[in-house]
Amino acid sequence: MDELIILYEDNHIIVVLKPQNVPTCEDESKDKDMLTYIKEYIRDKYGKQGNVYLGLVHRLDRPTGGVMVFAKSSKAAARLSEQMKNGDFEKKYLAVLTDTPREERAVLKNYLKKNPINNMVYLATATTTGAKYAELDYKILETHKNLALAEVRLHTGRSHQIRVQMSSIGCPVFGDMRYGGEKAVKGNLALWAYSLAFSHPVTKERLVFKIQPPKEVVPWTFFDTDKAIRTTKPEV
């Protein structure tokens, strides 16, 4: 990562752009992660000594880019985590799908289970040991040949959730070689966390941050993502 792109910062939170293919936190690859980048930035900017506190409130999968918020105090972290539990923390994504769903908009409800050995997530049933409930809603914003631009809103935050659930209806995310199956298309994963809305943990002001996907990169080049972001509103 060349430089840390900061969208907002105060004494309580810091909102940043996470580039694609940078881990949110340390993983088995040991590649430098967002937590480390931001801690180094805080240490350098404010001359802090020793360990810097930074609360991980939510995650993005490594190949997914977009907007993230981190907490600069334990109080802020606790309050943001509470918002996630009560549904006041809204995450929206743009995804390019390799096929167009039969329904223009729908709610997907599944149970998912992760296999830690191969880091794969599978559809499961409510009675499967270790399975977790997953829910999202999507709407198709635009189509181009056999591709579709979808806005996806998460109601739960499960590992690989969007990728697995969209694949389950025969419309995997562009660039998803893991869950794409026969419809897999090579390229950067076209999944982008473009909007984040939450209430400031101290001032209670409602904050909304939006950021464009890399418009110069295929398949985003085929769609009017400016219009998509301009016409969508937070739904809390």
mmCIF file of C-alpha atoms in Angstrom, residues 14-220:
data_model
loop_
_atom_site.group_PDB
_atom_site.id
_atom_site.type_symbol
_atom_site.label_atom_id
_atom_site.label_comp_id
_atom_site.label_asym_id
_atom_site.label_seq_id
_atom_site.Cartn_x
_atom_site.Cartn_y
_atom_site.Cartn_z
ATOM 1 C CA ILE A 14 -10.662 7.035 12.077
ATOM 2 C CA VAL A 15 -12.342 6.211 8.751
ATOM 3 C CA VAL A 16 -10.100 4.947 5.961
ATOM 4 C CA LEU A 17 -10.061 3.347 2.543
ATOM 5 C CA LYS A 18 -8.940 -0.269 2.651
ATOM 6 C CA PRO A 19 -7.329 -1.173 -0.671
ATOM 7 C CA GLN A 20 -8.099 -4.512 -2.251
ATOM 8 C CA ASN A 21 -5.782 -7.386 -1.325
ATOM 9 C CA VAL A 22 -4.604 -5.802 1.932
ATOM 10 C CA PRO A 23 -5.616 -7.826 5.035
ATOM 11 C CA THR A 24 -7.810 -6.122 7.626
ATOM 12 C CA CYS A 25 -5.767 -7.676 10.419
ATOM 13 C CA GLU A 26 -2.884 -10.112 10.670
ATOM 14 C CA ASP A 27 -3.455 -13.413 8.905
ATOM 15 C CA GLU A 28 -1.399 -16.484 8.074
ATOM 16 C CA SER A 29 0.313 -14.651 5.196
ATOM 17 C CA LYS A 30 1.948 -12.224 7.670
ATOM 18 C CA ASP A 31 1.526 -9.486 5.051
ATOM 19 C CA LYS A 32 1.214 -5.989 6.451
ATOM 20 C CA ASP A 33 -2.400 -5.295 7.448
ATOM 21 C CA MET A 34 -4.668 -2.292 7.951
ATOM 22 C CA LEU A 35 -4.418 -2.360 11.743
ATOM 23 C CA THR A 36 -0.638 -2.130 11.489
ATOM 24 C CA TYR A 37 -0.712 0.633 8.857
ATOM 25 C CA ILE A 38 -3.076 2.772 10.945
ATOM 26 C CA LYS A 39 -1.222 2.188 14.218
ATOM 27 C CA GLU A 40 2.004 3.287 12.545
ATOM 28 C CA TYR A 41 0.274 6.390 11.200
ATOM 29 C CA ILE A 42 -1.074 7.315 14.665
ATOM 30 C CA ARG A 43 2.291 6.634 16.301
ATOM 31 C CA ASP A 44 4.118 8.815 13.790
ATOM 32 C CA LYS A 45 1.588 11.660 13.614
ATOM 33 C CA TYR A 46 1.066 12.058 17.350
ATOM 34 C CA GLY A 47 4.446 10.902 18.591
ATOM 35 C CA LYS A 48 2.945 8.123 20.700
ATOM 36 C CA GLN A 49 5.261 5.744 22.501
ATOM 37 C CA GLY A 50 4.682 2.026 22.992
ATOM 38 C CA ASN A 51 1.564 0.194 21.908
ATOM 39 C CA VAL A 52 -1.148 2.243 20.160
ATOM 40 C CA TYR A 53 -4.758 1.320 20.891
ATOM 41 C CA LEU A 54 -6.871 0.717 17.797
ATOM 42 C CA GLY A 55 -10.198 -1.070 17.985
ATOM 43 C CA LEU A 56 -11.220 -3.395 15.133
ATOM 44 C CA VAL A 57 -14.973 -2.814 14.805
ATOM 45 C CA HIS A 58 -15.703 -4.710 11.574
ATOM 46 C CA ARG A 59 -13.815 -6.542 8.857
ATOM 47 C CA LEU A 60 -13.494 -6.729 5.096
ATOM 48 C CA ASP A 61 -12.219 -9.860 3.377
ATOM 49 C CA ARG A 62 -8.725 -9.429 1.987
ATOM 50 C CA PRO A 63 -9.759 -9.161 -1.714
ATOM 51 C CA THR A 64 -12.543 -6.672 -0.887
ATOM 52 C CA GLY A 65 -11.781 -2.943 -0.856
ATOM 53 C CA GLY A 66 -13.729 0.004 0.464
ATOM 54 C CA VAL A 67 -14.530 2.129 3.475
ATOM 55 C CA MET A 68 -13.793 1.030 7.046
ATOM 56 C CA VAL A 69 -13.973 2.653 10.485
ATOM 57 C CA PHE A 70 -11.608 1.885 13.360
ATOM 58 C CA ALA A 71 -11.983 3.022 16.970
ATOM 59 C CA LYS A 72 -9.276 5.069 18.668
ATOM 60 C CA SER A 73 -10.604 4.373 22.166
ATOM 61 C CA SER A 74 -12.148 1.370 23.916
ATOM 62 C CA LYS A 75 -15.294 3.402 24.625
ATOM 63 C CA ALA A 76 -15.746 4.201 20.952
ATOM 64 C CA ALA A 77 -15.131 0.563 20.032
ATOM 65 C CA ALA A 78 -17.760 -0.659 22.491
ATOM 66 C CA ARG A 79 -20.369 1.822 21.274
ATOM 67 C CA LEU A 80 -19.767 1.058 17.608
ATOM 68 C CA SER A 81 -19.933 -2.683 18.326
ATOM 69 C CA GLU A 82 -23.269 -2.112 20.059
ATOM 70 C CA GLN A 83 -24.548 -0.326 16.955
ATOM 71 C CA MET A 84 -23.612 -3.362 14.898
ATOM 72 C CA LYS A 85 -25.653 -5.568 17.209
ATOM 73 C CA ASN A 86 -28.756 -3.362 17.139
ATOM 74 C CA GLY A 87 -28.701 -2.701 13.391
ATOM 75 C CA ASP A 88 -27.684 0.965 13.490
ATOM 76 C CA PHE A 89 -24.437 0.275 11.620
ATOM 77 C CA GLU A 90 -25.130 0.048 7.896
ATOM 78 C CA LYS A 91 -22.757 -1.423 5.318
ATOM 79 C CA LYS A 92 -23.501 -1.299 1.592
ATOM 80 C CA TYR A 93 -21.526 -2.869 -1.212
ATOM 81 C CA LEU A 94 -21.351 -2.692 -4.970
ATOM 82 C CA ALA A 95 -20.773 -5.999 -6.718
ATOM 83 C CA VAL A 96 -20.458 -6.947 -10.358
ATOM 84 C CA LEU A 97 -22.093 -10.327 -10.919
ATOM 85 C CA THR A 98 -21.272 -12.713 -13.743
ATOM 86 C CA ASP A 99 -24.974 -13.286 -14.455
ATOM 87 C CA THR A 100 -28.224 -11.399 -13.855
ATOM 88 C CA PRO A 101 -30.470 -12.754 -11.074
ATOM 89 C CA ARG A 102 -34.011 -13.725 -11.993
ATOM 90 C CA GLU A 103 -35.315 -11.256 -9.420
ATOM 91 C CA GLU A 104 -34.295 -7.614 -9.740
ATOM 92 C CA ARG A 105 -34.300 -7.295 -5.970
ATOM 93 C CA ALA A 106 -34.561 -9.894 -3.220
ATOM 94 C CA VAL A 107 -33.604 -10.855 0.314
ATOM 95 C CA LEU A 108 -31.332 -13.877 0.671
ATOM 96 C CA LYS A 109 -31.454 -15.906 3.887
ATOM 97 C CA ASN A 110 -29.132 -18.842 4.489
ATOM 98 C CA TYR A 111 -27.128 -20.644 7.112
ATOM 99 C CA LEU A 112 -23.385 -20.670 6.470
ATOM 100 C CA LYS A 113 -20.564 -22.714 7.941
ATOM 101 C CA LYS A 114 -16.862 -22.018 7.562
ATOM 102 C CA ASN A 115 -14.275 -24.759 7.169
ATOM 103 C CA PRO A 116 -11.144 -23.363 8.856
ATOM 104 C CA ILE A 117 -8.927 -25.942 7.169
ATOM 105 C CA ASN A 118 -9.475 -24.656 3.623
ATOM 106 C CA ASN A 119 -10.928 -21.238 4.572
ATOM 107 C CA MET A 120 -14.078 -21.984 2.565
ATOM 108 C CA VAL A 121 -17.648 -21.159 3.544
ATOM 109 C CA TYR A 122 -20.507 -23.476 2.646
ATOM 110 C CA LEU A 123 -24.294 -23.401 2.704
ATOM 111 C CA ALA A 124 -25.637 -25.294 5.690
ATOM 112 C CA THR A 125 -28.867 -25.856 7.584
ATOM 113 C CA ALA A 126 -30.125 -24.352 10.829
ATOM 114 C CA THR A 127 -29.334 -27.624 12.623
ATOM 115 C CA THR A 128 -25.751 -27.881 11.337
ATOM 116 C CA THR A 129 -23.287 -27.580 14.205
ATOM 117 C CA GLY A 130 -21.434 -24.289 13.979
ATOM 118 C CA ALA A 131 -23.642 -22.855 11.217
ATOM 119 C CA LYS A 132 -24.491 -19.143 11.427
ATOM 120 C CA TYR A 133 -27.521 -17.312 10.059
ATOM 121 C CA ALA A 134 -26.731 -14.980 7.137
ATOM 122 C CA GLU A 135 -29.027 -12.393 5.569
ATOM 123 C CA LEU A 136 -28.588 -9.746 2.893
ATOM 124 C CA ASP A 137 -30.677 -7.880 0.387
ATOM 125 C CA TYR A 138 -29.669 -6.874 -3.108
ATOM 126 C CA LYS A 139 -31.002 -4.860 -6.006
ATOM 127 C CA ILE A 140 -29.772 -4.777 -9.580
ATOM 128 C CA LEU A 141 -28.811 -1.261 -10.653
ATOM 129 C CA GLU A 142 -27.570 -1.832 -14.204
ATOM 130 C CA THR A 143 -26.689 -4.597 -16.654
ATOM 131 C CA HIS A 144 -24.041 -4.906 -19.362
ATOM 132 C CA LYS A 145 -24.176 -7.960 -21.622
ATOM 133 C CA ASN A 146 -24.063 -10.903 -19.210
ATOM 134 C CA LEU A 147 -22.842 -8.801 -16.260
ATOM 135 C CA ALA A 148 -24.951 -7.080 -13.600
ATOM 136 C CA LEU A 149 -24.114 -4.281 -11.167
ATOM 137 C CA ALA A 150 -25.756 -4.954 -7.817
ATOM 138 C CA GLU A 151 -26.058 -2.996 -4.622
ATOM 139 C CA VAL A 152 -25.872 -5.338 -1.641
ATOM 140 C CA ARG A 153 -26.830 -4.478 1.923
ATOM 141 C CA LEU A 154 -25.666 -6.776 4.696
ATOM 142 C CA HIS A 155 -27.924 -7.580 7.637
ATOM 143 C CA THR A 156 -25.330 -9.934 9.135
ATOM 144 C CA GLY A 157 -21.561 -9.936 8.809
ATOM 145 C CA ARG A 158 -20.453 -13.465 7.992
ATOM 146 C CA SER A 159 -17.163 -14.475 6.428
ATOM 147 C CA HIS A 160 -17.364 -14.498 2.587
ATOM 148 C CA GLN A 161 -21.103 -13.888 2.979
ATOM 149 C CA ILE A 162 -21.839 -11.915 -0.186
ATOM 150 C CA ARG A 163 -19.663 -14.158 -2.329
ATOM 151 C CA VAL A 164 -21.290 -17.378 -1.081
ATOM 152 C CA GLN A 165 -24.881 -16.137 -1.098
ATOM 153 C CA MET A 166 -24.705 -14.579 -4.570
ATOM 154 C CA SER A 167 -23.032 -17.731 -5.894
ATOM 155 C CA SER A 168 -25.854 -19.762 -4.354
ATOM 156 C CA ILE A 169 -28.347 -18.136 -6.759
ATOM 157 C CA GLY A 170 -26.110 -18.711 -9.756
ATOM 158 C CA CYS A 171 -24.696 -15.181 -9.892
ATOM 159 C CA PRO A 172 -21.170 -15.235 -8.456
ATOM 160 C CA VAL A 173 -19.118 -12.085 -8.074
ATOM 161 C CA PHE A 174 -16.821 -11.234 -10.989
ATOM 162 C CA GLY A 175 -13.271 -12.354 -10.231
ATOM 163 C CA ASP A 176 -14.329 -14.898 -7.608
ATOM 164 C CA MET A 177 -12.354 -18.003 -8.515
ATOM 165 C CA ARG A 178 -13.138 -19.570 -5.145
ATOM 166 C CA TYR A 179 -16.934 -19.555 -5.331
ATOM 167 C CA GLY A 180 -17.537 -18.788 -8.996
ATOM 168 C CA GLY A 181 -17.689 -22.370 -10.223
ATOM 169 C CA GLU A 182 -18.373 -22.710 -13.959
ATOM 170 C CA LYS A 183 -19.247 -18.999 -14.146
ATOM 171 C CA ALA A 184 -15.957 -17.845 -12.634
ATOM 172 C CA VAL A 185 -14.292 -14.965 -14.493
ATOM 173 C CA LYS A 186 -10.652 -14.136 -13.821
ATOM 174 C CA GLY A 187 -9.809 -10.669 -12.559
ATOM 175 C CA ASN A 188 -9.787 -8.619 -9.369
ATOM 176 C CA LEU A 189 -12.754 -9.445 -7.171
ATOM 177 C CA ALA A 190 -15.462 -6.919 -8.128
ATOM 178 C CA LEU A 191 -16.795 -6.442 -4.605
ATOM 179 C CA TRP A 192 -16.499 -3.020 -3.014
ATOM 180 C CA ALA A 193 -17.688 -1.649 0.352
ATOM 181 C CA TYR A 194 -18.799 1.716 -0.997
ATOM 182 C CA SER A 195 -20.974 3.052 1.839
ATOM 183 C CA LEU A 196 -20.740 3.045 5.611
ATOM 184 C CA ALA A 197 -23.270 4.760 7.873
ATOM 185 C CA PHE A 198 -23.262 4.909 11.672
ATOM 186 C CA SER A 199 -23.829 7.274 14.582
ATOM 187 C CA HIS A 200 -20.718 8.905 16.005
ATOM 188 C CA PRO A 201 -19.917 7.057 19.265
ATOM 189 C CA VAL A 202 -19.613 10.311 21.243
ATOM 190 C CA THR A 203 -21.476 13.129 19.468
ATOM 191 C CA LYS A 204 -24.256 10.791 18.178
ATOM 192 C CA GLU A 205 -24.171 12.636 14.838
ATOM 193 C CA ARG A 206 -25.195 10.415 11.936
ATOM 194 C CA LEU A 207 -22.202 9.936 9.652
ATOM 195 C CA VAL A 208 -22.255 8.567 6.115
ATOM 196 C CA PHE A 209 -19.124 7.832 4.093
ATOM 197 C CA LYS A 210 -19.117 6.773 0.449
ATOM 198 C CA ILE A 211 -16.226 5.922 -1.822
ATOM 199 C CA GLN A 212 -16.005 4.882 -5.450
ATOM 200 C CA PRO A 213 -14.687 1.522 -6.612
ATOM 201 C CA PRO A 214 -11.688 1.669 -8.987
ATOM 202 C CA LYS A 215 -13.643 2.923 -12.019
ATOM 203 C CA GLU A 216 -10.714 2.531 -14.405
ATOM 204 C CA VAL A 217 -10.518 -1.223 -13.736
ATOM 205 C CA VAL A 218 -12.566 -3.889 -15.532
ATOM 206 C CA PRO A 219 -15.421 -4.683 -14.901
ATOM 207 C CA TRP A 220 -16.250 -1.388 -13.106
#
